[in-house]
Amino acid sequence: MTTHLPPNQSLDTDSSAQESPMPNNVLNNDEPDNQEMIDENTDALDNGDLLEEDSDIDGEIDDSDIDDGDDEVPVAGQAIPVVVDMTHIVTEDQSGLRIDKVASQVFADFSRVQVQGWITDGSLLYNGSVQRPKVRVKADDVLHLSTTLQQHSEDQPENIDIDVVYEDDDVLVINKPVGMVVHPGAGNQTGTLVNALLYHYPQQHHLPRAGLVHRIDKDTSGLLLIGKTKPAQMALMEQLKDKSVYRHYQCVVAGDAASLLRHRRIDAPIGRHRTQRTKMTVMTAGREAVTHLLNVTPLNENYCLLDVGLETGRTHQIRVHLSHITYPLVGDRVYGGRRQLRSGLSEAQRQAISNFPRQALHAYTLGFVHPTTGEDVEVTTPLPEDMQQLIAVLSNGYDDEYDK
């Protein structure tokens, strides 16, 4: 089913954003506050405050998960050392190839970048000594790999289908379906994206959170960025901190286009609710949070499809900000409530809104700088079927009404 949108009704709030998705660094602050991002991520990992059914929240993965100094929020499963000790005798067919080429072939459970790192740091020896990756090998030469990996024992692999939309030696981008929790936590030890990754990519087992760089809500669909090696994961996390990763979302909200256009930039600090600890809220003591409404497309007089860009990455940021300006996401039971139902709805439209089982939010575009090649990479994925159907019902008949 294709997305049904009224023709010629896309109200661009920023012509440059409409011509092309937000380029790298377009939302950069002059001096990114890296400590603020780290603090935010630690808060997002504080699953002790979360209900069982909402134990997966928007946010970046704290880089203290990568280092071993995270006492406040340990990764699921205690890290245990796994010793790798492998030897390979160069064959006649491999004679004349570079060391890194042969090593990548024979130690295929690891990425090319990992292998090159081990050659450089001496973990992978050539005839008992450290050599440059470009040195050519001869038959009967010996490659010996000896290193220790950190493996997280409690996250178990599970044969769960995943939708891979981009993959190379260093990076993986997954289109997460609605209802899938991103990583194991309280009440969600199985059936998560991490469990699926460990089955399909067993080499991810030695990476914290199986290489995850950020995450989205259980009931939000869309793109997630994953590093396939430790250097790639670290580099992508750094990009999140300096805002060279950009993420665009599409969402259906209860609000008219004219009103929404008055809120093209929502700048309101967000913190954890003082009494309802599973919720976030706009508060003066919160952390800086900025959301951009890049494009507003009316579906009817009181509902719109939004294209949203994040300048910061606070927990539940889009949902909280749109609720704060009184235009909540359709299906958002936590931040929307009765305000989702506006006047002038047909019975079919009212039922479609009332019965929509989750927040109508989809992460459809993800852009980043490739951690190895330095090239700009952009990945997109279409709206899921449930949102397409919702849009079709809400915009039904509005084309004719608008053309009168």
PDB file of C-alpha atoms in Angstrom, residues 8-301:
ATOM      1  CA  ASN A   8       0.340  20.118  -3.329  1.00  0.00           C
ATOM      2  CA  GLN A   9      -0.278  20.496   0.374  1.00  0.00           C
ATOM      3  CA  SER A  10       3.221  20.075   1.723  1.00  0.00           C
ATOM      4  CA  LEU A  11       3.889  23.281   3.668  1.00  0.00           C
ATOM      5  CA  ASP A  12       7.651  23.703   3.777  1.00  0.00           C
ATOM      6  CA  THR A  13       8.883  25.343   6.945  1.00  0.00           C
ATOM      7  CA  ASP A  14      12.426  25.581   5.636  1.00  0.00           C
ATOM      8  CA  SER A  15      13.074  25.552   1.914  1.00  0.00           C
ATOM      9  CA  SER A  16      16.651  24.381   2.313  1.00  0.00           C
ATOM     10  CA  ALA A  17      15.555  21.459   4.472  1.00  0.00           C
ATOM     11  CA  GLN A  18      12.928  20.511   1.916  1.00  0.00           C
ATOM     12  CA  GLU A  19      15.355  20.467  -0.997  1.00  0.00           C
ATOM     13  CA  SER A  20      17.583  17.920   0.721  1.00  0.00           C
ATOM     14  CA  PRO A  21      17.553  16.198   4.101  1.00  0.00           C
ATOM     15  CA  MET A  22      19.511  17.851   6.848  1.00  0.00           C
ATOM     16  CA  PRO A  23      23.209  17.619   5.896  1.00  0.00           C
ATOM     17  CA  ASN A  24      25.876  16.618   8.376  1.00  0.00           C
ATOM     18  CA  ASN A  25      26.509  19.311  11.000  1.00  0.00           C
ATOM     19  CA  VAL A  26      23.619  21.516   9.816  1.00  0.00           C
ATOM     20  CA  LEU A  27      22.254  21.550  13.340  1.00  0.00           C
ATOM     21  CA  ASN A  28      25.629  21.795  15.060  1.00  0.00           C
ATOM     22  CA  ASN A  29      26.186  24.115  17.939  1.00  0.00           C
ATOM     23  CA  ASP A  30      29.477  25.936  17.659  1.00  0.00           C
ATOM     24  CA  GLU A  31      30.815  24.124  20.737  1.00  0.00           C
ATOM     25  CA  PRO A  32      29.057  20.804  21.320  1.00  0.00           C
ATOM     26  CA  ASP A  33      28.656  19.983  25.007  1.00  0.00           C
ATOM     27  CA  ASN A  34      30.008  16.451  25.106  1.00  0.00           C
ATOM     28  CA  GLN A  35      29.561  16.062  28.849  1.00  0.00           C
ATOM     29  CA  GLU A  36      25.928  17.038  28.543  1.00  0.00           C
ATOM     30  CA  MET A  37      25.403  14.303  25.954  1.00  0.00           C
ATOM     31  CA  ILE A  38      27.117  11.774  28.219  1.00  0.00           C
ATOM     32  CA  ASP A  39      24.927  12.805  31.154  1.00  0.00           C
ATOM     33  CA  GLU A  40      21.845  12.533  28.978  1.00  0.00           C
ATOM     34  CA  ASN A  41      22.785   9.090  27.796  1.00  0.00           C
ATOM     35  CA  THR A  42      23.379   7.849  31.318  1.00  0.00           C
ATOM     36  CA  ASP A  43      19.906   9.105  32.211  1.00  0.00           C
ATOM     37  CA  ALA A  44      18.445   7.282  29.223  1.00  0.00           C
ATOM     38  CA  LEU A  45      20.057   4.046  30.377  1.00  0.00           C
ATOM     39  CA  ASP A  46      18.531   4.317  33.851  1.00  0.00           C
ATOM     40  CA  ASN A  47      16.066   1.522  33.300  1.00  0.00           C
ATOM     41  CA  GLY A  48      15.402   1.205  37.007  1.00  0.00           C
ATOM     42  CA  ASP A  49      12.866   4.003  36.657  1.00  0.00           C
ATOM     43  CA  LEU A  50      11.028   2.371  33.771  1.00  0.00           C
ATOM     44  CA  LEU A  51       7.905   0.246  33.730  1.00  0.00           C
ATOM     45  CA  GLU A  52       8.207  -3.254  32.324  1.00  0.00           C
ATOM     46  CA  GLU A  53       6.178  -2.403  29.242  1.00  0.00           C
ATOM     47  CA  ASP A  54       8.254   0.696  28.540  1.00  0.00           C
ATOM     48  CA  SER A  55      11.729  -0.507  29.369  1.00  0.00           C
ATOM     49  CA  ASP A  56      13.176   0.673  26.080  1.00  0.00           C
ATOM     50  CA  ILE A  57      13.508   4.422  25.562  1.00  0.00           C
ATOM     51  CA  ASP A  58      14.817   6.861  23.009  1.00  0.00           C
ATOM     52  CA  GLY A  59      18.419   7.841  23.503  1.00  0.00           C
ATOM     53  CA  GLU A  60      22.056   7.338  22.639  1.00  0.00           C
ATOM     54  CA  ILE A  61      24.067   4.534  24.212  1.00  0.00           C
ATOM     55  CA  ASP A  62      26.390   5.968  26.837  1.00  0.00           C
ATOM     56  CA  ASP A  63      29.999   5.599  25.826  1.00  0.00           C
ATOM     57  CA  SER A  64      30.704   4.527  29.398  1.00  0.00           C
ATOM     58  CA  ASP A  65      29.212   1.250  28.206  1.00  0.00           C
ATOM     59  CA  ILE A  66      32.146   0.999  25.833  1.00  0.00           C
ATOM     60  CA  ASP A  67      34.783   1.794  28.416  1.00  0.00           C
ATOM     61  CA  ASP A  68      34.893  -0.389  31.518  1.00  0.00           C
ATOM     62  CA  GLY A  69      34.313   2.449  33.979  1.00  0.00           C
ATOM     63  CA  ASP A  70      30.522   2.482  34.061  1.00  0.00           C
ATOM     64  CA  ASP A  71      29.648   1.712  37.676  1.00  0.00           C
ATOM     65  CA  GLU A  72      26.238   3.365  37.640  1.00  0.00           C
ATOM     66  CA  VAL A  73      24.702   1.569  34.649  1.00  0.00           C
ATOM     67  CA  PRO A  74      26.346  -1.775  33.797  1.00  0.00           C
ATOM     68  CA  VAL A  75      25.648  -3.460  30.504  1.00  0.00           C
ATOM     69  CA  ALA A  76      23.256  -6.415  30.580  1.00  0.00           C
ATOM     70  CA  GLY A  77      25.402  -9.421  31.419  1.00  0.00           C
ATOM     71  CA  GLN A  78      28.720  -9.121  33.197  1.00  0.00           C
ATOM     72  CA  ALA A  79      31.619  -8.760  30.786  1.00  0.00           C
ATOM     73  CA  ILE A  80      33.908 -11.788  30.786  1.00  0.00           C
ATOM     74  CA  PRO A  81      37.216 -12.129  28.949  1.00  0.00           C
ATOM     75  CA  VAL A  82      37.268 -14.392  25.892  1.00  0.00           C
ATOM     76  CA  VAL A  83      40.727 -15.404  24.729  1.00  0.00           C
ATOM     77  CA  VAL A  84      41.310 -15.658  20.975  1.00  0.00           C
ATOM     78  CA  ASP A  85      44.370 -17.734  19.986  1.00  0.00           C
ATOM     79  CA  MET A  86      44.487 -18.695  16.299  1.00  0.00           C
ATOM     80  CA  THR A  87      47.285 -19.702  13.931  1.00  0.00           C
ATOM     81  CA  HIS A  88      47.297 -19.881  10.127  1.00  0.00           C
ATOM     82  CA  ILE A  89      49.943 -21.223   7.744  1.00  0.00           C
ATOM     83  CA  VAL A  90      50.032 -19.279   4.472  1.00  0.00           C
ATOM     84  CA  THR A  91      49.107 -21.425   1.465  1.00  0.00           C
ATOM     85  CA  GLU A  92      50.554 -21.334  -2.035  1.00  0.00           C
ATOM     86  CA  ASP A  93      47.393 -19.643  -3.318  1.00  0.00           C
ATOM     87  CA  GLN A  94      47.835 -16.834  -0.786  1.00  0.00           C
ATOM     88  CA  SER A  95      51.510 -16.258  -1.537  1.00  0.00           C
ATOM     89  CA  GLY A  96      52.153 -12.679  -2.673  1.00  0.00           C
ATOM     90  CA  LEU A  97      49.099 -11.200  -0.974  1.00  0.00           C
ATOM     91  CA  ARG A  98      49.342  -8.511   1.687  1.00  0.00           C
ATOM     92  CA  ILE A  99      49.264  -9.565   5.332  1.00  0.00           C
ATOM     93  CA  ASP A 100      46.009  -7.698   5.997  1.00  0.00           C
ATOM     94  CA  LYS A 101      44.349  -9.303   2.957  1.00  0.00           C
ATOM     95  CA  VAL A 102      45.238 -12.838   4.036  1.00  0.00           C
ATOM     96  CA  ALA A 103      44.346 -12.157   7.671  1.00  0.00           C
ATOM     97  CA  SER A 104      40.927 -10.806   6.687  1.00  0.00           C
ATOM     98  CA  GLN A 105      40.291 -13.997   4.715  1.00  0.00           C
ATOM     99  CA  VAL A 106      41.348 -16.486   7.357  1.00  0.00           C
ATOM    100  CA  PHE A 107      40.079 -14.673  10.458  1.00  0.00           C
ATOM    101  CA  ALA A 108      36.706 -14.091   8.851  1.00  0.00           C
ATOM    102  CA  ASP A 109      34.787 -13.860  12.133  1.00  0.00           C
ATOM    103  CA  PHE A 110      36.277 -10.400  12.598  1.00  0.00           C
ATOM    104  CA  SER A 111      36.054  -7.286  10.462  1.00  0.00           C
ATOM    105  CA  ARG A 112      38.817  -5.939   8.273  1.00  0.00           C
ATOM    106  CA  VAL A 113      39.224  -2.924  10.559  1.00  0.00           C
ATOM    107  CA  GLN A 114      39.640  -5.136  13.628  1.00  0.00           C
ATOM    108  CA  VAL A 115      42.247  -7.257  11.858  1.00  0.00           C
ATOM    109  CA  GLN A 116      44.210  -4.203  10.742  1.00  0.00           C
ATOM    110  CA  GLY A 117      44.162  -2.889  14.306  1.00  0.00           C
ATOM    111  CA  TRP A 118      45.537  -6.166  15.605  1.00  0.00           C
ATOM    112  CA  ILE A 119      48.325  -6.130  13.018  1.00  0.00           C
ATOM    113  CA  THR A 120      49.296  -2.636  14.120  1.00  0.00           C
ATOM    114  CA  ASP A 121      49.147  -3.248  17.888  1.00  0.00           C
ATOM    115  CA  GLY A 122      50.992  -6.575  17.747  1.00  0.00           C
ATOM    116  CA  SER A 123      48.091  -8.866  18.537  1.00  0.00           C
ATOM    117  CA  LEU A 124      48.517 -10.441  15.102  1.00  0.00           C
ATOM    118  CA  LEU A 125      52.114 -11.475  14.433  1.00  0.00           C
ATOM    119  CA  TYR A 126      53.765 -12.404  11.135  1.00  0.00           C
ATOM    120  CA  ASN A 127      56.450 -15.083  11.621  1.00  0.00           C
ATOM    121  CA  GLY A 128      56.604 -14.084  15.283  1.00  0.00           C
ATOM    122  CA  SER A 129      57.114 -10.352  14.747  1.00  0.00           C
ATOM    123  CA  VAL A 130      55.103  -7.193  14.159  1.00  0.00           C
ATOM    124  CA  GLN A 131      54.924  -6.190  10.503  1.00  0.00           C
ATOM    125  CA  ARG A 132      53.169  -3.518   8.481  1.00  0.00           C
ATOM    126  CA  PRO A 133      49.793  -4.556   6.943  1.00  0.00           C
ATOM    127  CA  LYS A 134      51.075  -4.067   3.375  1.00  0.00           C
ATOM    128  CA  VAL A 135      53.949  -6.570   3.657  1.00  0.00           C
ATOM    129  CA  ARG A 136      53.554  -9.462   1.158  1.00  0.00           C
ATOM    130  CA  VAL A 137      53.420 -13.009   2.531  1.00  0.00           C
ATOM    131  CA  LYS A 138      55.049 -16.209   1.242  1.00  0.00           C
ATOM    132  CA  ALA A 139      53.886 -19.798   1.399  1.00  0.00           C
ATOM    133  CA  ASP A 140      54.424 -21.454   4.795  1.00  0.00           C
ATOM    134  CA  ASP A 141      54.684 -18.120   6.603  1.00  0.00           C
ATOM    135  CA  VAL A 142      52.844 -18.094   9.940  1.00  0.00           C
ATOM    136  CA  LEU A 143      50.117 -15.686  11.063  1.00  0.00           C
ATOM    137  CA  HIS A 144      49.324 -15.889  14.778  1.00  0.00           C
ATOM    138  CA  LEU A 145      46.422 -13.980  16.364  1.00  0.00           C
ATOM    139  CA  SER A 146      46.349 -13.657  20.155  1.00  0.00           C
ATOM    140  CA  THR A 147      43.945 -11.208  21.791  1.00  0.00           C
ATOM    141  CA  THR A 148      41.288 -10.974  24.483  1.00  0.00           C
ATOM    142  CA  LEU A 149      37.709  -9.886  23.783  1.00  0.00           C
ATOM    143  CA  GLN A 150      35.054  -8.786  26.234  1.00  0.00           C
ATOM    144  CA  GLN A 151      31.978 -10.974  25.870  1.00  0.00           C
ATOM    145  CA  HIS A 152      28.666 -10.311  27.640  1.00  0.00           C
ATOM    146  CA  SER A 153      27.405 -13.648  28.807  1.00  0.00           C
ATOM    147  CA  GLU A 154      23.738 -13.018  29.609  1.00  0.00           C
ATOM    148  CA  ASP A 155      22.592 -11.663  26.236  1.00  0.00           C
ATOM    149  CA  GLN A 156      21.665 -14.791  24.333  1.00  0.00           C
ATOM    150  CA  PRO A 157      21.362 -15.133  20.534  1.00  0.00           C
ATOM    151  CA  GLU A 158      17.849 -15.728  19.215  1.00  0.00           C
ATOM    152  CA  ASN A 159      16.692 -16.514  15.684  1.00  0.00           C
ATOM    153  CA  ILE A 160      14.591 -13.377  15.165  1.00  0.00           C
ATOM    154  CA  ASP A 161      14.223 -11.804  11.721  1.00  0.00           C
ATOM    155  CA  ILE A 162      15.771  -8.379  11.279  1.00  0.00           C
ATOM    156  CA  ASP A 163      15.405  -5.951   8.370  1.00  0.00           C
ATOM    157  CA  VAL A 164      18.890  -4.869   7.253  1.00  0.00           C
ATOM    158  CA  VAL A 165      18.758  -1.733   5.103  1.00  0.00           C
ATOM    159  CA  TYR A 166      22.503  -0.965   4.976  1.00  0.00           C
ATOM    160  CA  GLU A 167      25.583  -3.033   5.714  1.00  0.00           C
ATOM    161  CA  ASP A 168      29.328  -3.020   5.106  1.00  0.00           C
ATOM    162  CA  ASP A 169      32.360  -4.242   7.045  1.00  0.00           C
ATOM    163  CA  ASP A 170      32.009  -1.579   9.734  1.00  0.00           C
ATOM    164  CA  VAL A 171      28.406  -0.389   9.925  1.00  0.00           C
ATOM    165  CA  LEU A 172      24.953  -1.907  10.075  1.00  0.00           C
ATOM    166  CA  VAL A 173      21.616  -0.070   9.839  1.00  0.00           C
ATOM    167  CA  ILE A 174      18.473  -1.919  10.921  1.00  0.00           C
ATOM    168  CA  ASN A 175      14.828  -1.005  10.296  1.00  0.00           C
ATOM    169  CA  LYS A 176      13.308  -1.857  13.688  1.00  0.00           C
ATOM    170  CA  PRO A 177       9.675  -2.987  13.649  1.00  0.00           C
ATOM    171  CA  VAL A 178       7.017  -1.768  16.047  1.00  0.00           C
ATOM    172  CA  GLY A 179       6.943  -3.760  19.266  1.00  0.00           C
ATOM    173  CA  MET A 180      10.588  -4.828  19.342  1.00  0.00           C
ATOM    174  CA  VAL A 181      12.574  -3.747  22.387  1.00  0.00           C
ATOM    175  CA  VAL A 182      16.091  -2.693  21.413  1.00  0.00           C
ATOM    176  CA  HIS A 183      18.123  -4.317  24.181  1.00  0.00           C
ATOM    177  CA  PRO A 184      17.515  -6.627  27.158  1.00  0.00           C
ATOM    178  CA  GLY A 185      16.408  -4.965  30.369  1.00  0.00           C
ATOM    179  CA  ALA A 186      14.045  -5.437  33.284  1.00  0.00           C
ATOM    180  CA  GLY A 187      11.144  -7.535  32.011  1.00  0.00           C
ATOM    181  CA  ASN A 188      12.644  -7.861  28.532  1.00  0.00           C
ATOM    182  CA  GLN A 189      15.455 -10.385  28.680  1.00  0.00           C
ATOM    183  CA  THR A 190      14.563 -12.025  25.372  1.00  0.00           C
ATOM    184  CA  GLY A 191      13.072 -11.108  22.020  1.00  0.00           C
ATOM    185  CA  THR A 192      15.109  -7.916  21.676  1.00  0.00           C
ATOM    186  CA  LEU A 193      17.121  -6.533  18.786  1.00  0.00           C
ATOM    187  CA  VAL A 194      20.320  -7.362  20.663  1.00  0.00           C
ATOM    188  CA  ASN A 195      19.268 -11.012  20.894  1.00  0.00           C
ATOM    189  CA  ALA A 196      18.584 -10.998  17.155  1.00  0.00           C
ATOM    190  CA  LEU A 197      21.908  -9.343  16.333  1.00  0.00           C
ATOM    191  CA  LEU A 198      23.834 -11.914  18.343  1.00  0.00           C
ATOM    192  CA  TYR A 199      22.228 -14.698  16.309  1.00  0.00           C
ATOM    193  CA  HIS A 200      22.733 -13.204  12.849  1.00  0.00           C
ATOM    194  CA  TYR A 201      26.078 -11.527  13.659  1.00  0.00           C
ATOM    195  CA  PRO A 202      27.802 -13.669  16.326  1.00  0.00           C
ATOM    196  CA  GLN A 203      30.956 -11.562  16.070  1.00  0.00           C
ATOM    197  CA  GLN A 204      28.968  -8.732  17.716  1.00  0.00           C
ATOM    198  CA  HIS A 205      29.012 -10.641  20.999  1.00  0.00           C
ATOM    199  CA  HIS A 206      32.223  -8.977  22.166  1.00  0.00           C
ATOM    200  CA  LEU A 207      30.799  -5.474  21.649  1.00  0.00           C
ATOM    201  CA  PRO A 208      28.773  -3.694  24.348  1.00  0.00           C
ATOM    202  CA  ARG A 209      25.060  -3.775  23.485  1.00  0.00           C
ATOM    203  CA  ALA A 210      26.065  -5.831  20.423  1.00  0.00           C
ATOM    204  CA  GLY A 211      27.355  -2.636  18.779  1.00  0.00           C
ATOM    205  CA  LEU A 212      24.291  -0.424  19.290  1.00  0.00           C
ATOM    206  CA  VAL A 213      24.986   3.291  19.001  1.00  0.00           C
ATOM    207  CA  HIS A 214      21.541   4.656  19.906  1.00  0.00           C
ATOM    208  CA  ARG A 215      17.996   3.368  20.352  1.00  0.00           C
ATOM    209  CA  ILE A 216      14.340   4.169  19.905  1.00  0.00           C
ATOM    210  CA  ASP A 217      11.171   3.308  21.785  1.00  0.00           C
ATOM    211  CA  LYS A 218       9.689  -0.155  21.682  1.00  0.00           C
ATOM    212  CA  ASP A 219       6.635   1.236  19.852  1.00  0.00           C
ATOM    213  CA  THR A 220       8.538   3.572  17.529  1.00  0.00           C
ATOM    214  CA  SER A 221       9.549   2.069  14.199  1.00  0.00           C
ATOM    215  CA  GLY A 222      12.524   2.901  12.044  1.00  0.00           C
ATOM    216  CA  LEU A 223      16.268   3.107  11.618  1.00  0.00           C
ATOM    217  CA  LEU A 224      18.931   2.172  14.145  1.00  0.00           C
ATOM    218  CA  LEU A 225      22.684   2.571  13.696  1.00  0.00           C
ATOM    219  CA  ILE A 226      25.038  -0.214  14.799  1.00  0.00           C
ATOM    220  CA  GLY A 227      28.818  -0.459  14.770  1.00  0.00           C
ATOM    221  CA  LYS A 228      30.221  -3.828  13.685  1.00  0.00           C
ATOM    222  CA  THR A 229      33.612  -3.164  15.261  1.00  0.00           C
ATOM    223  CA  LYS A 230      34.665  -1.406  18.441  1.00  0.00           C
ATOM    224  CA  PRO A 231      36.430   1.442  16.571  1.00  0.00           C
ATOM    225  CA  ALA A 232      33.343   1.969  14.392  1.00  0.00           C
ATOM    226  CA  GLN A 233      31.000   1.940  17.390  1.00  0.00           C
ATOM    227  CA  MET A 234      33.176   4.457  19.253  1.00  0.00           C
ATOM    228  CA  ALA A 235      33.494   6.717  16.198  1.00  0.00           C
ATOM    229  CA  LEU A 236      29.727   6.729  15.600  1.00  0.00           C
ATOM    230  CA  MET A 237      29.084   7.564  19.247  1.00  0.00           C
ATOM    231  CA  GLU A 238      31.444  10.510  18.936  1.00  0.00           C
ATOM    232  CA  GLN A 239      29.453  11.669  15.911  1.00  0.00           C
ATOM    233  CA  LEU A 240      26.280  11.584  17.985  1.00  0.00           C
ATOM    234  CA  LYS A 241      27.946  13.817  20.538  1.00  0.00           C
ATOM    235  CA  ASP A 242      29.153  16.355  17.979  1.00  0.00           C
ATOM    236  CA  LYS A 243      25.835  16.139  16.101  1.00  0.00           C
ATOM    237  CA  SER A 244      27.259  14.994  12.780  1.00  0.00           C
ATOM    238  CA  VAL A 245      24.731  12.157  12.844  1.00  0.00           C
ATOM    239  CA  TYR A 246      21.295  13.370  11.789  1.00  0.00           C
ATOM    240  CA  ARG A 247      17.955  11.642  12.290  1.00  0.00           C
ATOM    241  CA  HIS A 248      14.656  12.555  10.696  1.00  0.00           C
ATOM    242  CA  TYR A 249      11.313  11.260  11.882  1.00  0.00           C
ATOM    243  CA  GLN A 250       7.822  11.279  10.442  1.00  0.00           C
ATOM    244  CA  CYS A 251       4.849  11.430  12.769  1.00  0.00           C
ATOM    245  CA  VAL A 252       1.083  11.994  12.661  1.00  0.00           C
ATOM    246  CA  VAL A 253      -0.111  14.631  15.122  1.00  0.00           C
ATOM    247  CA  ALA A 254      -3.367  16.154  16.287  1.00  0.00           C
ATOM    248  CA  GLY A 255      -3.008  19.763  15.175  1.00  0.00           C
ATOM    249  CA  ASP A 256      -3.780  22.100  12.290  1.00  0.00           C
ATOM    250  CA  ALA A 257      -1.077  23.198   9.886  1.00  0.00           C
ATOM    251  CA  ALA A 258      -1.291  26.926  10.633  1.00  0.00           C
ATOM    252  CA  SER A 259      -0.760  26.374  14.352  1.00  0.00           C
ATOM    253  CA  LEU A 260       2.061  23.905  13.875  1.00  0.00           C
ATOM    254  CA  LEU A 261       3.881  26.289  11.556  1.00  0.00           C
ATOM    255  CA  ARG A 262       4.189  28.702  14.491  1.00  0.00           C
ATOM    256  CA  HIS A 263       6.368  26.114  16.249  1.00  0.00           C
ATOM    257  CA  ARG A 264       9.004  25.407  13.647  1.00  0.00           C
ATOM    258  CA  ARG A 265      11.689  25.319  16.367  1.00  0.00           C
ATOM    259  CA  ILE A 266      10.712  23.935  19.751  1.00  0.00           C
ATOM    260  CA  ASP A 267      13.292  24.866  22.367  1.00  0.00           C
ATOM    261  CA  ALA A 268      12.194  23.571  25.773  1.00  0.00           C
ATOM    262  CA  PRO A 269      14.360  21.741  28.355  1.00  0.00           C
ATOM    263  CA  ILE A 270      13.345  18.187  29.234  1.00  0.00           C
ATOM    264  CA  GLY A 271      13.839  16.251  32.455  1.00  0.00           C
ATOM    265  CA  ARG A 272      12.397  13.236  34.221  1.00  0.00           C
ATOM    266  CA  HIS A 273       8.982  13.843  35.793  1.00  0.00           C
ATOM    267  CA  ARG A 274       9.344  14.355  39.539  1.00  0.00           C
ATOM    268  CA  THR A 275       6.506  12.039  40.549  1.00  0.00           C
ATOM    269  CA  GLN A 276       5.804   9.884  37.473  1.00  0.00           C
ATOM    270  CA  ARG A 277       9.238   8.434  37.009  1.00  0.00           C
ATOM    271  CA  THR A 278       8.453   6.618  33.769  1.00  0.00           C
ATOM    272  CA  LYS A 279       7.685   9.932  32.063  1.00  0.00           C
ATOM    273  CA  MET A 280       9.708  12.879  30.850  1.00  0.00           C
ATOM    274  CA  THR A 281       8.453  16.454  30.948  1.00  0.00           C
ATOM    275  CA  VAL A 282       9.366  20.016  29.987  1.00  0.00           C
ATOM    276  CA  MET A 283      10.890  21.657  33.066  1.00  0.00           C
ATOM    277  CA  THR A 284      13.174  24.594  33.758  1.00  0.00           C
ATOM    278  CA  ALA A 285      15.650  22.325  35.533  1.00  0.00           C
ATOM    279  CA  GLY A 286      15.766  19.929  32.563  1.00  0.00           C
ATOM    280  CA  ARG A 287      18.465  19.577  29.933  1.00  0.00           C
ATOM    281  CA  GLU A 288      18.454  21.568  26.728  1.00  0.00           C
ATOM    282  CA  ALA A 289      16.199  20.017  24.091  1.00  0.00           C
ATOM    283  CA  VAL A 290      15.590  21.386  20.587  1.00  0.00           C
ATOM    284  CA  THR A 291      13.260  19.919  17.964  1.00  0.00           C
ATOM    285  CA  HIS A 292      12.781  21.229  14.409  1.00  0.00           C
ATOM    286  CA  LEU A 293       9.554  20.846  12.436  1.00  0.00           C
ATOM    287  CA  LEU A 294      11.063  20.659   8.957  1.00  0.00           C
ATOM    288  CA  ASN A 295       7.894  20.088   7.007  1.00  0.00           C
ATOM    289  CA  VAL A 296       4.162  20.150   7.772  1.00  0.00           C
ATOM    290  CA  THR A 297       1.701  18.293   5.533  1.00  0.00           C
ATOM    291  CA  PRO A 298      -2.016  18.679   6.390  1.00  0.00           C
ATOM    292  CA  LEU A 299      -4.001  15.454   6.258  1.00  0.00           C
ATOM    293  CA  ASN A 300      -7.242  17.251   7.079  1.00  0.00           C
ATOM    294  CA  GLU A 301      -8.179  20.416   8.953  1.00  0.00           C
TER     295      GLU A 301
END
